[in-house]
Coordinates of C-alpha atoms and ligand atoms in Angstrom, one line a residue:
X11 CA -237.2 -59.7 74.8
X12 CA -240.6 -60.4 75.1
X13 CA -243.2 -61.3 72.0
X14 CA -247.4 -62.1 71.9
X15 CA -247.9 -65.0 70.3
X16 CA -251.7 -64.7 69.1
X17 CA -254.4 -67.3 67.8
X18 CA -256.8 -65.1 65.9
X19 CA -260.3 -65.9 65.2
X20 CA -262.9 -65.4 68.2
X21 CA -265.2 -62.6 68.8
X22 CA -263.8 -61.3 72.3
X23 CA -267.3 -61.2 75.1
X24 CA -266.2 -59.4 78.3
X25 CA -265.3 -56.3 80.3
X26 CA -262.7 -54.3 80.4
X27 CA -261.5 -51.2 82.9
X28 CA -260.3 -48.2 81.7
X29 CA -257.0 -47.8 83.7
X30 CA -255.8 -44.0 84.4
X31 CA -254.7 -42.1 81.1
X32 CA -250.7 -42.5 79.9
X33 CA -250.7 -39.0 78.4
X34 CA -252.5 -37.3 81.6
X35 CA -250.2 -38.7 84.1
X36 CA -246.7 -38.1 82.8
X37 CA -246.9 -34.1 82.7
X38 CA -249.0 -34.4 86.5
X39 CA -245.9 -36.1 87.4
X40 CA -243.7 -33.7 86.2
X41 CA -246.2 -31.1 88.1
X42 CA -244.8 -32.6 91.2
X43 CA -241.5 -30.6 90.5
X44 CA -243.4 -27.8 91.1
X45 CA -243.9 -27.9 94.8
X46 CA -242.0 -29.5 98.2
X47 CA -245.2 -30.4 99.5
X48 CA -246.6 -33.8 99.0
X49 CA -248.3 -34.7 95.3
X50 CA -251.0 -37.6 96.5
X51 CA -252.1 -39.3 92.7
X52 CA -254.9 -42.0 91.9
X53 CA -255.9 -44.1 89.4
X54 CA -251.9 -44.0 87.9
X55 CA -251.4 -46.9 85.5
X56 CA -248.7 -49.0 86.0
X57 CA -247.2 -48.7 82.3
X58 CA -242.9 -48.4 81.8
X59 CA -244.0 -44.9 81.2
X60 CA -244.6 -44.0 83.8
X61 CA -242.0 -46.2 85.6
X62 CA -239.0 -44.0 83.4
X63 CA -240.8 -40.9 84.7
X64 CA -240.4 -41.4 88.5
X65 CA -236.6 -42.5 87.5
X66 CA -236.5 -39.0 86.2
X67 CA -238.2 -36.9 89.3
X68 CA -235.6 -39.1 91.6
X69 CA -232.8 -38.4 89.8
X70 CA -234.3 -33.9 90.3
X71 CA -234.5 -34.8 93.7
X72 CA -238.3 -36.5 94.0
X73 CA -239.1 -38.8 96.6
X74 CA -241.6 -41.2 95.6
X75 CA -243.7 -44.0 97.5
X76 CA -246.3 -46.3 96.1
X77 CA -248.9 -46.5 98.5
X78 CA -251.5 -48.2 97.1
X79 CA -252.6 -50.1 94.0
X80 CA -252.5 -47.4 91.2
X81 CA -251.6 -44.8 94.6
X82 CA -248.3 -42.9 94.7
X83 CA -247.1 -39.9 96.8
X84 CA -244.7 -37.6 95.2
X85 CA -242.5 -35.0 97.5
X86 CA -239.9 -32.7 95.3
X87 CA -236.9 -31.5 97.3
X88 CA -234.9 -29.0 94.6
X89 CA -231.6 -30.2 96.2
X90 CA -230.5 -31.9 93.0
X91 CA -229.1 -30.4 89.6
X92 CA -232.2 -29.3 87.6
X93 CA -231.3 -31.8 84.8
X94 CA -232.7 -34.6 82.3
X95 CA -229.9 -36.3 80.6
X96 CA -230.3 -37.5 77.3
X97 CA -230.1 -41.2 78.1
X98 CA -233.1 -41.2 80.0
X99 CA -235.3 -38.1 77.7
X100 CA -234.1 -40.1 74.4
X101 CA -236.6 -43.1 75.8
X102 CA -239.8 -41.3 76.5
X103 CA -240.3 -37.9 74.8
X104 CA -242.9 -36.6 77.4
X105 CA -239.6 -36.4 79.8
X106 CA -239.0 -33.5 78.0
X107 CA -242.4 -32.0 80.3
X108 CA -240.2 -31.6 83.0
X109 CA -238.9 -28.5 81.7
X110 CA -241.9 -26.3 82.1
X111 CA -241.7 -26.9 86.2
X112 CA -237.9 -27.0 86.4
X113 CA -237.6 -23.6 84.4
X114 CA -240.3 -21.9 86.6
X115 CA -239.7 -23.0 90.1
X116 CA -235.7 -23.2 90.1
X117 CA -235.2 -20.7 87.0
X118 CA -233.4 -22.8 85.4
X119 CA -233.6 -26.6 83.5
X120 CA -231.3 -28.2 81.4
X121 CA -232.8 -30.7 79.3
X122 CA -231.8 -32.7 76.3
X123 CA -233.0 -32.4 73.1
X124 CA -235.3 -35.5 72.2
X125 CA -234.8 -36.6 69.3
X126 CA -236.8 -37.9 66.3
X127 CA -238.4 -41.5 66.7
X128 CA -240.3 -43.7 64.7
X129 CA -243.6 -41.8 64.0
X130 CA -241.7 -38.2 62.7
X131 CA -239.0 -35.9 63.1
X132 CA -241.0 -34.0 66.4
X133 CA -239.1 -30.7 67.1
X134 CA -239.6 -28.6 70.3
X135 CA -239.9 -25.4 68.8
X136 CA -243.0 -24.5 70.1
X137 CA -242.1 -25.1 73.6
X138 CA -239.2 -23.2 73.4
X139 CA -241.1 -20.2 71.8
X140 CA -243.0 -20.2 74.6
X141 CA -240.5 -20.6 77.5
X142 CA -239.0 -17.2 75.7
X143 CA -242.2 -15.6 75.9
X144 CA -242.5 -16.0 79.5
X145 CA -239.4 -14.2 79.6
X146 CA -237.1 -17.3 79.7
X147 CA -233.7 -17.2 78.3
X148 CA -232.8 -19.9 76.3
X149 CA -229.6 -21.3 74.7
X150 CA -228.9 -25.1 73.3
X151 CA -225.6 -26.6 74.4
X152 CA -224.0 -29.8 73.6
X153 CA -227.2 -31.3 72.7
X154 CA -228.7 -29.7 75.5
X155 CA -232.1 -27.0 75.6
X156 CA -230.7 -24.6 78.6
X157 CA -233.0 -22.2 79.9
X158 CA -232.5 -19.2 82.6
X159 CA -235.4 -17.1 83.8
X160 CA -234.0 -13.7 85.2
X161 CA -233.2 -13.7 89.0
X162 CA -236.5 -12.8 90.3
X163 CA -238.3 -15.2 88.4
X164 CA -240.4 -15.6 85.2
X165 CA -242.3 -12.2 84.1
X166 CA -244.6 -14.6 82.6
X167 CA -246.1 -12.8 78.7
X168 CA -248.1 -13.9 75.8
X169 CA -247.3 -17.3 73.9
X170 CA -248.7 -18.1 71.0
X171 CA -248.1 -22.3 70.6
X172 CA -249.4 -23.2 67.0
X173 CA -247.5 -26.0 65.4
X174 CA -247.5 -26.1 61.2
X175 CA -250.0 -29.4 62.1
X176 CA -252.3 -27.7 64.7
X177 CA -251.6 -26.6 68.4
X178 CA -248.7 -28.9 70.1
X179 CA -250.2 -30.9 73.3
X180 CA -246.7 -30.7 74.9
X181 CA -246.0 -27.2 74.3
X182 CA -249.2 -26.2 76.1
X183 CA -248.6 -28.3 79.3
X184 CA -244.8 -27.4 79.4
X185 CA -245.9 -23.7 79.4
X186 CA -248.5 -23.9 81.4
X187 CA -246.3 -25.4 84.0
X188 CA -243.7 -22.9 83.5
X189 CA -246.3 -20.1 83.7
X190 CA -247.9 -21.1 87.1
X191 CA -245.2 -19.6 89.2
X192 CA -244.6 -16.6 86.8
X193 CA -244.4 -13.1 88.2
X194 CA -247.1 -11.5 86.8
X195 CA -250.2 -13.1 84.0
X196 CA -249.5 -15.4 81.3
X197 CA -251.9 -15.7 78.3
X198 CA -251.6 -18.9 75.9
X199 CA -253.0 -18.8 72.6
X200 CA -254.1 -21.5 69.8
X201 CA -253.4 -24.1 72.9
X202 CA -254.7 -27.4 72.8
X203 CA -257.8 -28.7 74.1
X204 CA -256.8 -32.3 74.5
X205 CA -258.9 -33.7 77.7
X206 CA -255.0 -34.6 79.3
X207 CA -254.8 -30.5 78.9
X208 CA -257.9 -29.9 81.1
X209 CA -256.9 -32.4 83.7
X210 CA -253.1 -31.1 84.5
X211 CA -254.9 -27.8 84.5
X212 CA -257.5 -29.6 87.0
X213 CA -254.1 -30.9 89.1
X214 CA -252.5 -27.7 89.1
X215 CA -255.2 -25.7 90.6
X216 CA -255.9 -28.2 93.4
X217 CA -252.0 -27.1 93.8
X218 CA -252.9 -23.5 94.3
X219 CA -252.5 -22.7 90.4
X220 CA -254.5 -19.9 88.6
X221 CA -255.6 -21.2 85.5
X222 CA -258.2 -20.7 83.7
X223 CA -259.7 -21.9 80.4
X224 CA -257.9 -25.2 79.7
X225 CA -260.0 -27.5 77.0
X226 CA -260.4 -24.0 74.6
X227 CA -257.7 -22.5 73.1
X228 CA -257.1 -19.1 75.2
X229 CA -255.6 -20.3 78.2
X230 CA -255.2 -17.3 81.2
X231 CA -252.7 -18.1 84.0
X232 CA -252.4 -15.6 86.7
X233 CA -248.4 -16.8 88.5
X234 CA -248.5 -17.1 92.5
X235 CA -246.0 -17.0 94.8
X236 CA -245.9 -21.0 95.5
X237 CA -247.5 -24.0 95.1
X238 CA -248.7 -26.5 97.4
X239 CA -249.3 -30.1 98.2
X240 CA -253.1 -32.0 96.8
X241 CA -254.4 -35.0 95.9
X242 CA -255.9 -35.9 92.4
X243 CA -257.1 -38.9 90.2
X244 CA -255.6 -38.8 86.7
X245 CA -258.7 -39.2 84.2
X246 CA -259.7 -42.5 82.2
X247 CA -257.3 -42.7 79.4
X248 CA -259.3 -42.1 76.1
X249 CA -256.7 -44.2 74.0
X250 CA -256.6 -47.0 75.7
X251 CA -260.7 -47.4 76.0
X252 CA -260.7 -46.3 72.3
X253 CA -258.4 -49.0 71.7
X254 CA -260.6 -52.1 73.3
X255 CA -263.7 -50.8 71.5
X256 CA -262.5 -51.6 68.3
X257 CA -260.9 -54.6 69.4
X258 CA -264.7 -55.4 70.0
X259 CA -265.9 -53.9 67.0
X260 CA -262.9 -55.7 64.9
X261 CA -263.4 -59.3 65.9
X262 CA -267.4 -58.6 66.0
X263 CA -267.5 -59.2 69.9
X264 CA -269.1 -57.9 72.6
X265 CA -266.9 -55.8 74.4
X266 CA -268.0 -53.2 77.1
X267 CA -265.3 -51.0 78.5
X268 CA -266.2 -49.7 82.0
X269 CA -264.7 -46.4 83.8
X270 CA -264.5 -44.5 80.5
X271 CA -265.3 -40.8 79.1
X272 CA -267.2 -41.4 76.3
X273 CA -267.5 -37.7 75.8
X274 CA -263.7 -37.9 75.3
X275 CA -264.7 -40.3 72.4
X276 CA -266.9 -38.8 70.1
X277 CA -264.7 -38.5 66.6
X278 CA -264.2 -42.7 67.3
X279 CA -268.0 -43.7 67.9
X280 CA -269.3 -41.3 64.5
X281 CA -266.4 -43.1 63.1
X282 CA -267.9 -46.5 64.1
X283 CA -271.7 -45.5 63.8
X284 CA -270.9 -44.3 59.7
X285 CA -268.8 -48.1 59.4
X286 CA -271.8 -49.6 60.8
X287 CA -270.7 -51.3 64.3
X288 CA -273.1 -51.4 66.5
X289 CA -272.6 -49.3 70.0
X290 CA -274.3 -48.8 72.8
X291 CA -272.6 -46.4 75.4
X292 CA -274.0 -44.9 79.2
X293 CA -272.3 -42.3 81.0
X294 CA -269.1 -43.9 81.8
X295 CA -269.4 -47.3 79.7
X296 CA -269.3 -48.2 75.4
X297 CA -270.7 -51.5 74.6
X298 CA -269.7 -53.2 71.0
X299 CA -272.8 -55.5 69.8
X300 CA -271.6 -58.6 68.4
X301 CA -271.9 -59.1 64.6
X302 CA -270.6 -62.2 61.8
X303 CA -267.4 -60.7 60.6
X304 CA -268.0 -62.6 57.6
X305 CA -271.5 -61.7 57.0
X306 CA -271.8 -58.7 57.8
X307 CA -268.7 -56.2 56.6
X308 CA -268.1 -52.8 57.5
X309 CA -269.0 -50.3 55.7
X310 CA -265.3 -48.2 54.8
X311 CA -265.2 -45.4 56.4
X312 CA -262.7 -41.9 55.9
X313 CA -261.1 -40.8 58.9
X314 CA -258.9 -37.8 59.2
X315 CA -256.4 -37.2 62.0
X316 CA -256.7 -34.2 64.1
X317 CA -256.4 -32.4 67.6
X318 CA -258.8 -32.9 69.6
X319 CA -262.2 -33.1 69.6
X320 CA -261.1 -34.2 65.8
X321 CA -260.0 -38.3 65.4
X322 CA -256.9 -38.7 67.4
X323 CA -253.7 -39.7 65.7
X324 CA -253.1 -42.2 68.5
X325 CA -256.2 -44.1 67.3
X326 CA -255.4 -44.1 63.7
X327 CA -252.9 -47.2 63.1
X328 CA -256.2 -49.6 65.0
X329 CA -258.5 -47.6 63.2
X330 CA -256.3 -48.8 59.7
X331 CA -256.5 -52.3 61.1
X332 CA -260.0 -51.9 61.5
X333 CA -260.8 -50.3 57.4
X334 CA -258.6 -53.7 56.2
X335 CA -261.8 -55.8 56.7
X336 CA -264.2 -53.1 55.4
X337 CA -266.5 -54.2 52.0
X338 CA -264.6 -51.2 49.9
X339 CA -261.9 -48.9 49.7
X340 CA -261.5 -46.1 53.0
X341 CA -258.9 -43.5 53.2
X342 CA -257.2 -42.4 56.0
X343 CA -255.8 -39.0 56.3
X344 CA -252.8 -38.4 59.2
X345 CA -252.6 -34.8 59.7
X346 CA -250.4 -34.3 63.2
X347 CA -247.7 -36.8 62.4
X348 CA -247.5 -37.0 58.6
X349 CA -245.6 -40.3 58.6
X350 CA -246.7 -42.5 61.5
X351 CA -247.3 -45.0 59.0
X352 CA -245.0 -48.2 59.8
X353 CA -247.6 -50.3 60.8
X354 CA -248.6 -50.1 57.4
X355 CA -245.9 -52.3 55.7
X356 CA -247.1 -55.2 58.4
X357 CA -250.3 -55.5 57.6
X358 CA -249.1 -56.0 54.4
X359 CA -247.5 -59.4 55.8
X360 CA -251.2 -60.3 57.0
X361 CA -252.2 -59.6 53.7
X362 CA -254.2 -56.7 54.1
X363 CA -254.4 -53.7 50.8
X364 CA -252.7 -50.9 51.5
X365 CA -251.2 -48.2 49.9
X366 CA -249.4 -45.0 50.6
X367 CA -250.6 -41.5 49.4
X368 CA -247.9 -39.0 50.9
X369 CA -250.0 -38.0 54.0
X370 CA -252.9 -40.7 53.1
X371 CA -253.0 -44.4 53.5
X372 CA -255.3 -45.9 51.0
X373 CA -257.0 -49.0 52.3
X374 CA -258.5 -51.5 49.8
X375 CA -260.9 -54.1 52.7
X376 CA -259.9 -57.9 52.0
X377 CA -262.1 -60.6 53.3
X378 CA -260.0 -62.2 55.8
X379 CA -256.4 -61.4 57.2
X380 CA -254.0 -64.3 57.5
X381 CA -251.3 -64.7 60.5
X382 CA -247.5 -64.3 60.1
X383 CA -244.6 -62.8 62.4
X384 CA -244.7 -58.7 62.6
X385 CA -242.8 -56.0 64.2
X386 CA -244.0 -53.6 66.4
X387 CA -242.8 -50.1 65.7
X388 CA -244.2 -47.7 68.0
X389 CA -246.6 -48.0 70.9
X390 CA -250.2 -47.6 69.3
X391 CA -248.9 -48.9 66.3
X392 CA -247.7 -52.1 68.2
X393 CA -251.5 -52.1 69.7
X394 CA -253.1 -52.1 66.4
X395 CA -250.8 -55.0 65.6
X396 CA -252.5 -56.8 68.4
X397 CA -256.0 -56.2 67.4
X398 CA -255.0 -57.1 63.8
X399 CA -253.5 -60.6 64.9
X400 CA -256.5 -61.3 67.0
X401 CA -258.8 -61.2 63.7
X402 CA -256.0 -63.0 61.5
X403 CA -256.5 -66.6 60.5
X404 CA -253.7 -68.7 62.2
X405 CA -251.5 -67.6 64.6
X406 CA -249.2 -64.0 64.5
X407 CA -246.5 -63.5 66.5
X408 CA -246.1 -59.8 67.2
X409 CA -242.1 -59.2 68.3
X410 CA -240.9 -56.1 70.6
X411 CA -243.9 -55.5 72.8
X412 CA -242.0 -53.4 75.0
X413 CA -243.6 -50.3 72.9
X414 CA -246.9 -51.3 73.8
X415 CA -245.9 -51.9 77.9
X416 CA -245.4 -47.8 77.7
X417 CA -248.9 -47.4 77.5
X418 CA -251.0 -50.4 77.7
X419 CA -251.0 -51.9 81.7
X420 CA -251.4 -55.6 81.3
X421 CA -252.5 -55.7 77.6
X422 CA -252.2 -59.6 77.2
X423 CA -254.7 -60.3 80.0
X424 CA -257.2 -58.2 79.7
X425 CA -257.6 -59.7 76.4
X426 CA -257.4 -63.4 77.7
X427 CA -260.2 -62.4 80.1
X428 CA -262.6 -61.6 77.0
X429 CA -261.7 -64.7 75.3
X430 CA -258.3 -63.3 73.1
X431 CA -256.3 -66.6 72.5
X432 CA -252.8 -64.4 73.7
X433 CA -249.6 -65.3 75.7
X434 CA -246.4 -63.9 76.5
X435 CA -243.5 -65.4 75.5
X436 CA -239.6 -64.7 76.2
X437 CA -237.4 -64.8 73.1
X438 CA -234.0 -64.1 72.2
X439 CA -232.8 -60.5 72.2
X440 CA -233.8 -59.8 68.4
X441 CA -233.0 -55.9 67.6
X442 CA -232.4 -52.6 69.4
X443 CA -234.7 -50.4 71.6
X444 CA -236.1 -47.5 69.4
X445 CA -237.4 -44.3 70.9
X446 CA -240.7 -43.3 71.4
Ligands
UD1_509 C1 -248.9 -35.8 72.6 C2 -249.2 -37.2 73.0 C3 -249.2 -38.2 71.8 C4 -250.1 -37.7 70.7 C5 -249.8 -36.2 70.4 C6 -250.8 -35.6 69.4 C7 -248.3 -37.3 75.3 C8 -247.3 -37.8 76.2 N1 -248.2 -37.6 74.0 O1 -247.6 -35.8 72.0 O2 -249.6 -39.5 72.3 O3 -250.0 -38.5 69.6 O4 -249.9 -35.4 71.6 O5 -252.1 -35.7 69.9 O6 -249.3 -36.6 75.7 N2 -244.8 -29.9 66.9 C9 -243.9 -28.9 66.4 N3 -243.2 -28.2 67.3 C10 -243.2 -28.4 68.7 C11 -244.1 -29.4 69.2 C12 -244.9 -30.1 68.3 O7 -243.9 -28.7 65.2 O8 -242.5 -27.8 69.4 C13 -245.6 -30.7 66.0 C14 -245.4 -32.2 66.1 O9 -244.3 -32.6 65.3 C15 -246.7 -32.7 65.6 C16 -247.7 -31.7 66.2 O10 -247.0 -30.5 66.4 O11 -246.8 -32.6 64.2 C17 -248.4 -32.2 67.4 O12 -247.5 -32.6 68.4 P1 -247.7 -32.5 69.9 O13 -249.2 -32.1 70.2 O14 -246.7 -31.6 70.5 O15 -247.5 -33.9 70.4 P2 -246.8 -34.4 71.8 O16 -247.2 -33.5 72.9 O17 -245.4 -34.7 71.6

């Protein structure tokens, strides 16, 4: 099992690409179920991810060939059993997205439940509400979420997908997907706006789709007969360019992180502008000035987590790692996932302030963060670990790093190319793989 071993201390100075988003490409994968013609994609990270999603289109019958960096082709003969099996959905929960094309271009999809994993208990109601609506029969069985549509296909109807935290991200692409081939209009209310949203919408029409009004929260899909083949390049992942930035703004270097949307940004840089980092930022490009970490603290700054255009719960463990330097005390509200907090008792071992308010983290800034061995828990979680080592004093050894390969392509070297002090290292098998 593989660990970063991490000598904290220097500013990072460099660039950094924004590779192609996690959270976009996995459902557009999934979208290739929804046609036999060929699915051309660019700009797809190379992340495990992604890697456990193709095992799951083979396995329902996809061919898939790499043909290029970052390039696949994706052709999806329905000659296999319209299945996910549990031992491949328990590892990545966005497997769970292939139910939306299975249900409404076979009529049927067995797939197993999820599960919990280490940032909540995340149920699937609000999928299933919305299958039903679309005039999908559904059952569970032996762990199982098995859906029938009647023999001549999905009516299509009205789903309304609000979650008791906000609309569900999931739920909206997995009905979405489901709805494109429906007989008749589909209308999908309180959806979610997420940019990944827009951009499977995006994919789905250059299929021959009729959707329209993905990125509000009314989402109209008129069904058609069938789908075809198209090309399409999978949008700058938000997360992971979110993620660099405060890796500049942490260690006070001067980071500039190329190929982004900083439209897709917007909650993060107010965030950073009320701390007091300095950012520049162009159409496609964010720029952190350098500043003395010693000299000159951040200001703390509140953050609460919402959907989007609100602060994304995928940035709030860095943000945390961020607030643990800041001249003061910041609070830090998680709304979508009420306990994605287990990154907070390893900061702790870095000796960072922190206290737990039932939804709220209470961060007390210290003036310096010292090294020591931590666990990653979760994938963004694992990432903030990273940034956190890289401003420690000493050296931190972060251990299970195969969270952050889900969603992070080649984390250790983009940070050695701005200056990070960051290897690799093989060790031991210490612990079991946890879901994500
Ligand atoms: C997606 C993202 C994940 C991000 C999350 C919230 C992908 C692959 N993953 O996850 O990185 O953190 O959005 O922005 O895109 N809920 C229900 N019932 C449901 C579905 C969800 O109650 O049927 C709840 C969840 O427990 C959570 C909230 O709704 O509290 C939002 O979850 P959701 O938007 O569905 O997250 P995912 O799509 O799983």
């Amino acid at each position: 099992m593989d660990i970063f071993v991490i000598q904290g201390g220097k500013p990072l100075e460099g660039t950094v690409r924004t590779a192609g988003a996690k959270n976009s490409v996995l459902p557009i994968l999934a979208a290739a179920l929804l046609t036999e013609e060929t699915l051309s994609l660019e700009n797809v990270p190379d992340l495990s991810d992604v890697r456990t999603m193709l095992r799951i289109l083979e396995m329902l019958g996809a061919e898939v060939e790499h043909t290029g960096p970052n390039r696949l082709d994706i052709r999806s003969r329905p000659s296999a059993q319209p299945v996910a099996p549990w031992e491949l959905v328990r590892k990545m929960r966005a497997s769970f997205e292939v139910f939306g094309p299975l249900l409404g271009r076979r009529g049927r999809a067995e797939v197993s439940y999820p599960g919990g994993c280490s940032i909540g208990v995340r149920p699937v109601d609000a999928h299933i509400r919305g299958f039903e609506a679309l005039g999908a029969k559904i059952r569970t069985q032996e762990g199982y979420v098995v859906a029938e549509a009647p023999p001549e296909g999905l009516p299509g109807g009205e789903a309304y997908l609000a979650t008791s935290s906000g609309s569900s991200v999931g739920a909206t692409r997995n009905v979405m997907m489901a709805a494109v081939l429906a007989r008749g209009r589909s209308v999908l209310t309180c959806a979610a706006c997420e940019p990944e949203v827009v951009d499977l919408a995006d994919c789905l029409n250059a299929m021959g789709a009729k959707v329209h009004g993905a990125g509000s929260p009314t989402i109209e899909i008129q069904g058609v007969e069938a789908l075809h083949g198209a090309k399409h390049s999978v949008i700058p992942d938000r997360i992971e360019a979110g993620t660099y930035v405060v890796a500049g703004a942490i260690t006070g270097g001067r980071v500039r992180v190329e190929g982004c949307r900083p439209e897709h940004l917007t909650a993060l840089l107010d965030a950073l502008y009320r701390s007091g980092v300095g950012i520049e930022r162009g159409r496609d490009w964010i720029e952190t000035q350098p500043r003395d970490i010693h000299k000159e603290r951040l200001r703390p700054t509140d953050i609460t987590t919402q959907p989007y255009p609100g602060f994304p719960t995928d940035l709030q463990a860095q943000w945390m790692v961020l607030m643990t330097l800041a001249d003061g005390v910041s609070v830090i509200t998680e709304r979508i996932f009420p306990d994605r907090y287990m990154h907070l008792a390893e900061l702790l071992r870095l000796g960072a302030r922190i206290r737990r308010q039932e939804t709220a983290a209470v961060v007390e800034g210290v003036a310096s963060l010292s090294g020591a061995s931590i666990m990653a828990s979760d994938l963004r979680a694992s990432a903030a670990l990273v940034l956190a080592g890289l401003v420690s004093k000493g050296q931190t050894q972060v251990h299970r790093v195969y969270h952050i390969d889900r969603g992070y392509e080649r984390i250790e070297e983009r940070l050695e190319n701005m200056g990070g002090s960051i290897r690799r290292e093989s060790v031991a098998v210490e612990g079991q793989s946890a879901p994500g």
